[in-house]
Short mmCIF file of C-alpha atoms in Angstrom, two decimals:
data_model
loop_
_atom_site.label_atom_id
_atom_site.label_comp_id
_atom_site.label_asym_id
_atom_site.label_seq_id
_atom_site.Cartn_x
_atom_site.Cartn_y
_atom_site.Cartn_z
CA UNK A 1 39.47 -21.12 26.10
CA UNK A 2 36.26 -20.40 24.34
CA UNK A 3 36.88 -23.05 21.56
CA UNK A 4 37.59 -25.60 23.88
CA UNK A 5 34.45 -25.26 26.11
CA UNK A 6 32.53 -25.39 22.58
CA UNK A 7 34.25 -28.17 22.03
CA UNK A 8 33.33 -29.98 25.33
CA UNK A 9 29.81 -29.06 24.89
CA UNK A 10 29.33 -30.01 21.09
CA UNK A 11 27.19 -32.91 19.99
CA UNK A 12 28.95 -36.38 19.81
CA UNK A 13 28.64 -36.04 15.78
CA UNK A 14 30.65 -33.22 15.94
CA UNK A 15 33.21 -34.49 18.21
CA UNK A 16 33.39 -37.14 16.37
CA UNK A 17 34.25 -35.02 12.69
CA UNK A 18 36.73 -33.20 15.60
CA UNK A 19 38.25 -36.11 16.11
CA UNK A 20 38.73 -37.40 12.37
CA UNK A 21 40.62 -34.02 11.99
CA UNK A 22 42.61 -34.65 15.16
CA UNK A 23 43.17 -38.56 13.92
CA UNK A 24 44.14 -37.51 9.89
CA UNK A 25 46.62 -34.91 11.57
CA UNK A 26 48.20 -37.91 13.66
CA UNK A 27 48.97 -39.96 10.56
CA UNK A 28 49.97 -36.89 8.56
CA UNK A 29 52.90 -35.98 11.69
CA UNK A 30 53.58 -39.30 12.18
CA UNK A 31 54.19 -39.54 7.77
CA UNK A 32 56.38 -36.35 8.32
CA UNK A 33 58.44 -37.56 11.19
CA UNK A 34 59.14 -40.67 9.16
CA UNK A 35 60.62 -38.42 6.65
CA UNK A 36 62.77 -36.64 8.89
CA UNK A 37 63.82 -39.62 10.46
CA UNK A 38 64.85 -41.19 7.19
CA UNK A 39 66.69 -37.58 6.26
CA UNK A 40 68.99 -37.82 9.36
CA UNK A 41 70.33 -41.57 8.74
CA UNK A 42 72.51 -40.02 5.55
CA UNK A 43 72.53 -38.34 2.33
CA UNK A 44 70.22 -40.85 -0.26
CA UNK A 45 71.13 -39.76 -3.66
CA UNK A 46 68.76 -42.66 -5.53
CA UNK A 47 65.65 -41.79 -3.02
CA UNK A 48 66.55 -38.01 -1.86
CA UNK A 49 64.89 -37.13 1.66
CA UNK A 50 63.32 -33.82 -0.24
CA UNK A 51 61.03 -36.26 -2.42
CA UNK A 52 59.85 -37.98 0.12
CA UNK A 53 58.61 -35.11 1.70
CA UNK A 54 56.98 -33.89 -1.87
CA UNK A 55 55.12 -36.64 -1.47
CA UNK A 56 53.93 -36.20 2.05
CA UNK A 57 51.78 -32.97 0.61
CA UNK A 58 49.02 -34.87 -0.85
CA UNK A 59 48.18 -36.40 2.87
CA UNK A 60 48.81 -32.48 4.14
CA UNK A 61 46.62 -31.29 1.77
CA UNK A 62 43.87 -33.53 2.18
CA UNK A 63 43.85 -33.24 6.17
CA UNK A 64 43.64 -29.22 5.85
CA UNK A 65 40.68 -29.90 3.16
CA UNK A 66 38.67 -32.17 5.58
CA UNK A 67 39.73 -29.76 8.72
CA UNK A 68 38.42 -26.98 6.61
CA UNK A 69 35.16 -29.27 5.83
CA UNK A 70 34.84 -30.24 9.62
CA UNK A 71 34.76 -26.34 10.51
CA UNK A 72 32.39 -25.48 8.20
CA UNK A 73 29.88 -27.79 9.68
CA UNK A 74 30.62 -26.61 13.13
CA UNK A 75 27.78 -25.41 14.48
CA UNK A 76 29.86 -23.54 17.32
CA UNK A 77 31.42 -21.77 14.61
CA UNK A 78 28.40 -20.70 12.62
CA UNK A 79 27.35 -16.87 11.97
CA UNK A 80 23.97 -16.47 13.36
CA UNK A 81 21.79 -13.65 13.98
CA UNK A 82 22.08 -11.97 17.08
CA UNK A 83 25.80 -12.88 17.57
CA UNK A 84 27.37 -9.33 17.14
CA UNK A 85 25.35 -8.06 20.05
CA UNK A 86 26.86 -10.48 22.27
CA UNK A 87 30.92 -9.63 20.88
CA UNK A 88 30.47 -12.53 18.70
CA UNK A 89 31.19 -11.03 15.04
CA UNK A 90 32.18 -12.24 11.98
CA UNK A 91 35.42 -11.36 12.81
CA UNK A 92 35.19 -13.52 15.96
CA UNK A 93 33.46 -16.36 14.79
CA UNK A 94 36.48 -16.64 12.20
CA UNK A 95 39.18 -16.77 14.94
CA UNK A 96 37.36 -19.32 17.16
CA UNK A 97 36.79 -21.75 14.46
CA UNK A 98 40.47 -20.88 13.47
CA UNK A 99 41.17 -21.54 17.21
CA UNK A 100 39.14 -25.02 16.92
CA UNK A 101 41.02 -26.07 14.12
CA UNK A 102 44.47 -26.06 15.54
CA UNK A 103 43.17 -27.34 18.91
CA UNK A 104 42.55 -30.92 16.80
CA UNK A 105 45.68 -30.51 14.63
CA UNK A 106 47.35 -29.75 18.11
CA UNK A 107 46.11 -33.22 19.45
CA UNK A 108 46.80 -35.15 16.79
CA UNK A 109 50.30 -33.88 16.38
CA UNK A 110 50.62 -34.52 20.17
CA UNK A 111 49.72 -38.08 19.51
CA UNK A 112 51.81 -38.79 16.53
CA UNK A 113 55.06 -37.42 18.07
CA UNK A 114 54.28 -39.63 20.96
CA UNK A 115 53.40 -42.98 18.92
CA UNK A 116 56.92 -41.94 17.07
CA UNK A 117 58.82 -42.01 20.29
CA UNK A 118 57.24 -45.19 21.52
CA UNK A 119 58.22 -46.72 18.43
CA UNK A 120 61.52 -45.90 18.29
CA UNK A 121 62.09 -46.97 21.78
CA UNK A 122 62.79 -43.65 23.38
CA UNK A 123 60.12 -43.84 25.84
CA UNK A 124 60.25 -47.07 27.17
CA UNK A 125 61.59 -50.35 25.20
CA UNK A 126 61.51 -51.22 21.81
CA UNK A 127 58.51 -52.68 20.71
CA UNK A 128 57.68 -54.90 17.43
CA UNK A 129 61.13 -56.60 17.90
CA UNK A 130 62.75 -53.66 17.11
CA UNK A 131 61.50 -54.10 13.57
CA UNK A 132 60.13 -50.50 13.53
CA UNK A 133 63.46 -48.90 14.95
CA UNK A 134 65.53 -49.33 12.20
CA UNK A 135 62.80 -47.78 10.01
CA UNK A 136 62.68 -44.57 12.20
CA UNK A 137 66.20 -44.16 12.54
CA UNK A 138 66.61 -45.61 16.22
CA UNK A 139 69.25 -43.79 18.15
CA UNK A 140 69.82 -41.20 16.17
CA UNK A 141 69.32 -37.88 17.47
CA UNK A 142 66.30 -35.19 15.48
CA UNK A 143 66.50 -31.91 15.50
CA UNK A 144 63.81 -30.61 18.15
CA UNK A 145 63.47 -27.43 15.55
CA UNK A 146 62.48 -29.45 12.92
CA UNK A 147 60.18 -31.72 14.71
CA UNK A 148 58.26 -28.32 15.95
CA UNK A 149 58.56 -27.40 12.61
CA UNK A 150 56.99 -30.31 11.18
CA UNK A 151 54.23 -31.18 13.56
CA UNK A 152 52.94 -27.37 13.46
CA UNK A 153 52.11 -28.07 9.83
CA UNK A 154 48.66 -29.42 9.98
CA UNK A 155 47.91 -26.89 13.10
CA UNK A 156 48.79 -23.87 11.23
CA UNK A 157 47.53 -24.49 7.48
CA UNK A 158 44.48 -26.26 9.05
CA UNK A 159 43.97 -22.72 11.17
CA UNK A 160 44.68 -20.23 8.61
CA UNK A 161 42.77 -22.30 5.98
CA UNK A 162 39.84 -22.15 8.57
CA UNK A 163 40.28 -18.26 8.98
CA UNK A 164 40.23 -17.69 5.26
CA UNK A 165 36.75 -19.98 4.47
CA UNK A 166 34.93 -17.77 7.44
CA UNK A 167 36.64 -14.63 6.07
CA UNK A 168 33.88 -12.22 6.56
CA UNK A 169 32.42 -10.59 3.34
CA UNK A 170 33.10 -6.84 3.05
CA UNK A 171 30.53 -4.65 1.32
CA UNK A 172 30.60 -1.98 -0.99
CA UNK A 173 30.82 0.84 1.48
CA UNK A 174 34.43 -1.52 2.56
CA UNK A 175 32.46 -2.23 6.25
CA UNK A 176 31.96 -5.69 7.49
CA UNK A 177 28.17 -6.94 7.26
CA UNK A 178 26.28 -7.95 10.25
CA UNK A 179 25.76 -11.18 10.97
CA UNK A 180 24.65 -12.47 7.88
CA UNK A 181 26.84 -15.31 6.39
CA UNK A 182 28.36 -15.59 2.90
CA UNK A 183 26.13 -16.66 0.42
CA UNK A 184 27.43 -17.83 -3.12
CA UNK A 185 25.99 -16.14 -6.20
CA UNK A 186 26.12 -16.70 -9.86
CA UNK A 187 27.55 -19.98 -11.72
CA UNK A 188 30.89 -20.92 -10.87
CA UNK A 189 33.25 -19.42 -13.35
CA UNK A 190 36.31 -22.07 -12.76
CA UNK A 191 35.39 -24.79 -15.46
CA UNK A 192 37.57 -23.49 -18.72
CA UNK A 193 40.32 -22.82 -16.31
CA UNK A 194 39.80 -26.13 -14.32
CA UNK A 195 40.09 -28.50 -17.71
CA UNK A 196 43.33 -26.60 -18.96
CA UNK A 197 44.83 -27.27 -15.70
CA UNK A 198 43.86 -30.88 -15.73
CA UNK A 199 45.15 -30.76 -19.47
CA UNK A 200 48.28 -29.50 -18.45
CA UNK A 201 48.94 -31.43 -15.62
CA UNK A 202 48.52 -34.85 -17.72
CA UNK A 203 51.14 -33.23 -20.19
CA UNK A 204 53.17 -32.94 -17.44
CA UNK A 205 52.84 -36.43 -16.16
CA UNK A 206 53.27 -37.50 -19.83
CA UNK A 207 56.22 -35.40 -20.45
CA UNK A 208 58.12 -36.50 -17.10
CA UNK A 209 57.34 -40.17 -17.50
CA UNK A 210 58.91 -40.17 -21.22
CA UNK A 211 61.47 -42.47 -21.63
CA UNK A 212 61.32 -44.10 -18.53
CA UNK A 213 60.69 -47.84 -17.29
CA UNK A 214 56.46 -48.83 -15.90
CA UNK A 215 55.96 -47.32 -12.73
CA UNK A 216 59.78 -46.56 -11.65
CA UNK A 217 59.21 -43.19 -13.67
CA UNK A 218 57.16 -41.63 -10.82
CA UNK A 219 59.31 -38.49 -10.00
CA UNK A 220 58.73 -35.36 -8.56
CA UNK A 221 57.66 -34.36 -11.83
CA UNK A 222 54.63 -36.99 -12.26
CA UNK A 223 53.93 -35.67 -8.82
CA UNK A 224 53.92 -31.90 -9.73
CA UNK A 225 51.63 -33.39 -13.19
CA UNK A 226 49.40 -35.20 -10.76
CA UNK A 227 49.09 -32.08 -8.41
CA UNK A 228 48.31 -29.79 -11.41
CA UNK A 229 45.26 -32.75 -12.39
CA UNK A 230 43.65 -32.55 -9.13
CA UNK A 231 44.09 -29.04 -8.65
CA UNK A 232 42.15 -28.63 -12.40
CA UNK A 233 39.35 -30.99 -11.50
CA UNK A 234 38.64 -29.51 -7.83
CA UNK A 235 38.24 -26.03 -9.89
CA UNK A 236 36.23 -27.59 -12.91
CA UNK A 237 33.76 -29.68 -10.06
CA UNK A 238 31.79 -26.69 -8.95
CA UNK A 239 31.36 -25.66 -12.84
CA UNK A 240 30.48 -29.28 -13.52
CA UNK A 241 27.85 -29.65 -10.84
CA UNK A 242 26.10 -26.50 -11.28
CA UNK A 243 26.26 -27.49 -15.19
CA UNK A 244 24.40 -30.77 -14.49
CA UNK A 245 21.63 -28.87 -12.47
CA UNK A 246 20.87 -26.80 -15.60
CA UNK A 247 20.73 -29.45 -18.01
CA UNK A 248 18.80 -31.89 -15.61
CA UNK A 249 15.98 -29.09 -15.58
CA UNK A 250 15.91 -28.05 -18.85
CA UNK A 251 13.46 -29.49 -21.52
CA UNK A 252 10.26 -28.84 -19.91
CA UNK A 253 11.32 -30.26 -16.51
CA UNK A 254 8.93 -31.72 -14.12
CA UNK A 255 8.65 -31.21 -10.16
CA UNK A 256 11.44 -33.98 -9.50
CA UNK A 257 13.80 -32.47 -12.10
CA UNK A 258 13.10 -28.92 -11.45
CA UNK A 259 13.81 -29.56 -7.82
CA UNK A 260 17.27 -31.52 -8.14
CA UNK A 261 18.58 -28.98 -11.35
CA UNK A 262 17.97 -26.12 -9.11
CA UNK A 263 19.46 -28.07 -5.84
CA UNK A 264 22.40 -29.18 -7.90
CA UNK A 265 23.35 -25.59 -8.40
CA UNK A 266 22.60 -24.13 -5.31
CA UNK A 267 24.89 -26.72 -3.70
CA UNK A 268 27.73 -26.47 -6.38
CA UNK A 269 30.13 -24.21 -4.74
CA UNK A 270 29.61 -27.02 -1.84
CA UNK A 271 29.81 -30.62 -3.06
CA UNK A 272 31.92 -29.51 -6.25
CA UNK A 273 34.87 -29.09 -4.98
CA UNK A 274 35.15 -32.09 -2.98
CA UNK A 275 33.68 -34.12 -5.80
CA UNK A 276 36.22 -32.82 -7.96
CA UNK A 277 39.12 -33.71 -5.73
CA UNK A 278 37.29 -37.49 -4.69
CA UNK A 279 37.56 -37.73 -8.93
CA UNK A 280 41.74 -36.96 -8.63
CA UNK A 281 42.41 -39.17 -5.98
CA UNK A 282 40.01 -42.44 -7.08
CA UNK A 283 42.01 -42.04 -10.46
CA UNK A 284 45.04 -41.96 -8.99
CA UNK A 285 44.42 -44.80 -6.86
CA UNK A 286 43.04 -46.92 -9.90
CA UNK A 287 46.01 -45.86 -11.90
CA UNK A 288 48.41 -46.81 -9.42
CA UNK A 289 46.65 -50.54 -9.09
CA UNK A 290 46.96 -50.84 -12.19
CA UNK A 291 50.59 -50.19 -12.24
CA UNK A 292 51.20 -52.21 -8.98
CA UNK A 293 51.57 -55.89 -10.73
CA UNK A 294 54.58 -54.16 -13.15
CA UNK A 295 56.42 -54.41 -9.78
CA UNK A 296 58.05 -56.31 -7.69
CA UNK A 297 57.19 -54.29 -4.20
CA UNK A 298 55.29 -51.97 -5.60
CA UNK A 299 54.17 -49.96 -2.30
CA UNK A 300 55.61 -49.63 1.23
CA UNK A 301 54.39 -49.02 4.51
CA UNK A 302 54.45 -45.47 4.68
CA UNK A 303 53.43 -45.29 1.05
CA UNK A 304 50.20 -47.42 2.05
CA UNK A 305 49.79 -45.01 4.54
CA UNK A 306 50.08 -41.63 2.94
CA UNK A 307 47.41 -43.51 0.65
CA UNK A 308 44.98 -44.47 3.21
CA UNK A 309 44.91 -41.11 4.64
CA UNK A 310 44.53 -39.48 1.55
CA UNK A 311 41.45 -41.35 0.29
CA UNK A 312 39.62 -41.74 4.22
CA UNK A 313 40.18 -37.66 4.10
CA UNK A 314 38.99 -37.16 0.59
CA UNK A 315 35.70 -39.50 1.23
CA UNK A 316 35.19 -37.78 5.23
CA UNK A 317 35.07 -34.25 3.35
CA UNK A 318 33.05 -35.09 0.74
CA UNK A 319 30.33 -36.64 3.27
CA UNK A 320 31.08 -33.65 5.80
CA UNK A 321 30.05 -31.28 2.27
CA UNK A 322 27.33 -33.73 1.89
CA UNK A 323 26.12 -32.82 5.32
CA UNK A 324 26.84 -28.94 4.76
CA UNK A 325 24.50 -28.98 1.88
CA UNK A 326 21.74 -30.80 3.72
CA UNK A 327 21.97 -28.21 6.70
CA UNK A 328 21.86 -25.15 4.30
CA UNK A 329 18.61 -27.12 2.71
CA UNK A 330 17.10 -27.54 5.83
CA UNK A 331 15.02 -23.98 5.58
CA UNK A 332 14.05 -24.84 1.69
CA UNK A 333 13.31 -28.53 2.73
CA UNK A 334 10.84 -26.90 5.84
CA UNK A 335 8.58 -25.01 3.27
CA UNK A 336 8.03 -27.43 0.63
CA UNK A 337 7.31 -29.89 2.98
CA UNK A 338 4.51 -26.78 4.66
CA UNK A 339 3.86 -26.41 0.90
CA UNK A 340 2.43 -29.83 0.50
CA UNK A 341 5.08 -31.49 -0.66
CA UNK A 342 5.46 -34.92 0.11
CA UNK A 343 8.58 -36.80 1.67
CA UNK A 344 9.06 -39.61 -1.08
CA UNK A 345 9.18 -36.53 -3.53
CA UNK A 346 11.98 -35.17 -1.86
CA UNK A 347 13.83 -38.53 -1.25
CA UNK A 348 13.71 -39.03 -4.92
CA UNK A 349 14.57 -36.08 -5.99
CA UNK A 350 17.81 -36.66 -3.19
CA UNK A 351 18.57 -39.76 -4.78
CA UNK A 352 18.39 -38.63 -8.70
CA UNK A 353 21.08 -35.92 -7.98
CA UNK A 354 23.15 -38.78 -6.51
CA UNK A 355 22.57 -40.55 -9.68
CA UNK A 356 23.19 -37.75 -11.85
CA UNK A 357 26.25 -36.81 -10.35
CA UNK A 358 27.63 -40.50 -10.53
CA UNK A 359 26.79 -40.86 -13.83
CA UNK A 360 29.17 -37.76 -14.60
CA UNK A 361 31.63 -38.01 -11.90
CA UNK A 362 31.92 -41.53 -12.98
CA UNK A 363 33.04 -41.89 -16.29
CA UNK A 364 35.71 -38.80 -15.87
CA UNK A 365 37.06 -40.97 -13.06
CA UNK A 366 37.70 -43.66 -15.26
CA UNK A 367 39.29 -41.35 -18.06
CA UNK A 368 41.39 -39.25 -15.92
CA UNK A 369 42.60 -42.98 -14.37
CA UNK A 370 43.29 -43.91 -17.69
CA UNK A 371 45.23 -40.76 -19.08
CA UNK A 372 47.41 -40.72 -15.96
CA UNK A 373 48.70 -44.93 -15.81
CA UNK A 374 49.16 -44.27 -20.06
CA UNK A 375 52.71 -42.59 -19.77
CA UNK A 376 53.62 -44.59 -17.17
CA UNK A 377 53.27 -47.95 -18.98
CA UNK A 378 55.83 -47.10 -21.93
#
């Protein structure tokens, strides 16, 4: 009950991220139901049912990243001082943005089962000339377990992956702190294990794809190589973020430089991740244009779909990040500006770690692109 009064009483900005959560977890149920629908028409043995559902965990993956990304930024949901005193703990704080979470997953899987139905004619006619019915396995009955099933995906992973990013920090002594929030320390250790997975998963990809035809070789196994890629380079992003701060202040570094370096790394537990995953996917989609004209029909519907909501999720949690950063700047901004500081001198200092970090992010892009499409051309 709490989490939804927050949520009538947030700020339209927030509602809105709310609803981008509640929106990605439509498309994601809807994706899901299309799988189940297309696993009760028969067995498939040239397109099994079970690998179409492998691929619907890139889309669920994403969605639980951005929900995660949404609640972060929550300012309902943020530890502040005071907040214990009031029976508002870490602990708390943890389960009501765990609560807000599913409520959008909740809606969105509401809205996709419904949208489903429509389609498919069971609420009232058939609509698209009954183009779409055929698709979703018109008339034939679903198991109500495994819709329930399937439609409390997003909900739960997007809830439990909210409970474990406001996790509350124990100390020493094994007690919860006040109401101080988590603060990262240190440089991010997951580089060297970040490029051997992204190493790895390429093998993979180029292992799987051996001795098969263009892009007809993309099997669970170039999905499992894939998964292992993107999984290295969201673990090597913070690394590589907080390793262009130090070398952008280094060599007797002026205001500009000294200020970006040290907001690169203060921020790379943030933006690196979501950088890091933004690189996986922008590969994957150039690799996969690149492939497209060796086919015939190269994508479907769904397919186009699953793709779309993948890359609007990626981009919406790497600007909600974005925003993250800029709020936990907002105290440092405050005194350099007291300080004397002047505004230009922090816009361009904003604008050449945007530069920096294309200039990197870039270029890896274009290589990881390149080393996944290889395999699949021969």
């Amino acid at each position: 009950m709490l989490a939804l009064r927050l949520s009538r009483g947030s700020h339209p900005l927030v509602l809105l991220r709310r609803l981008l959560v509640a929106a990605a977890s439509a498309g994601v149920g809807f994706l899901l139901l299309c799988t189940l629908a297309y696993a009760v028409t028969g067995p498939h043995p040239a397109d099994p049912a079970a690998q179409r559902l492998a691929w619907c965990l890139a889309p669920l993956a994403a969605t639980v990243q951005l929900a995660v990304a949404v609640a972060r930024t929550d300012p309902g949901t943020r530890p502040r001082q005071g907040l214990s005193a009031v029976g508002l703990g870490p602990v708390r704080m943890s389960a009501l943005a765990a609560a807000s979470t599913a409520l959008s997953g909740v809606l969105g899987s509401a809205v996709a089962l419904l949208f489903f139905l429509h389609l498919r004619g069971d609420l009232s006619g058939t609509p698209f000339d009954g183009d779409a019915a055929e698709l979703l396995a018109a008339g034939e009955p679903l198991p109500p377990g495994a819709v329930v099933l399937l439609l409390a995906l997003v909900p739960v992973l997007g809830a439990g992956a909210a409970a474990l990013a406001f996790r509350p920090p124990r100390s020493r002594t094994g007690e919860l702190p006040g109401d101080e929030p988590e603060r990262p320390t240190g440089a991010p250790t997951g580089l060297p294990w970040g490029v051997a997975l992204t190493a790895v998963g390429v093998a993979v990809e180029s292992y799987t794809a051996r001795g098969t035809e263009g892009a007809s070789g993309a099997t669970g196994g170039v999905l499992a190589g894939w998964t292992l890629t993107a999984v290295g380079l969201a673990m090597a992003g913070p690394g590589i973020v907080h390793l262009c701060g130090r070398v952008l202040q280094s060599v007797r570094p002026g205001a500009m430089r000294l200020l970006a370096g040290r907001a690169l790394m203060d921020d790379a537990r943030r933006i690196g991740r979501p950088l890091g995953v933004a690189c996986a996917v922008v590969s994957a989609l150039i690799a996969a244009s690149a492939l497209a004209g060796e086919r015939p029909q190269p994508f479907g519907p769904l397919t186009a779909l699953g793709a779309a909501l993948v890359a609007a999720c990626t981009v919406a949690t790497l600007l909600t990040s974005a925003v993250e950063a800029r709020q936990a700047r907002a105290a440092t901004r405050a005194g350099l500006l007291e300080l004397g500081a002047s505004a230009t001198l922090l816009q361009a200092t904003a604008l050449l770690r945007a530069v920096v970090l294309l200039a990197v992010f870039a270029p890896l892009t274009w290589a990881v692109a390149e080393l996944a499409a290889l395999p699949l051309r021969h």
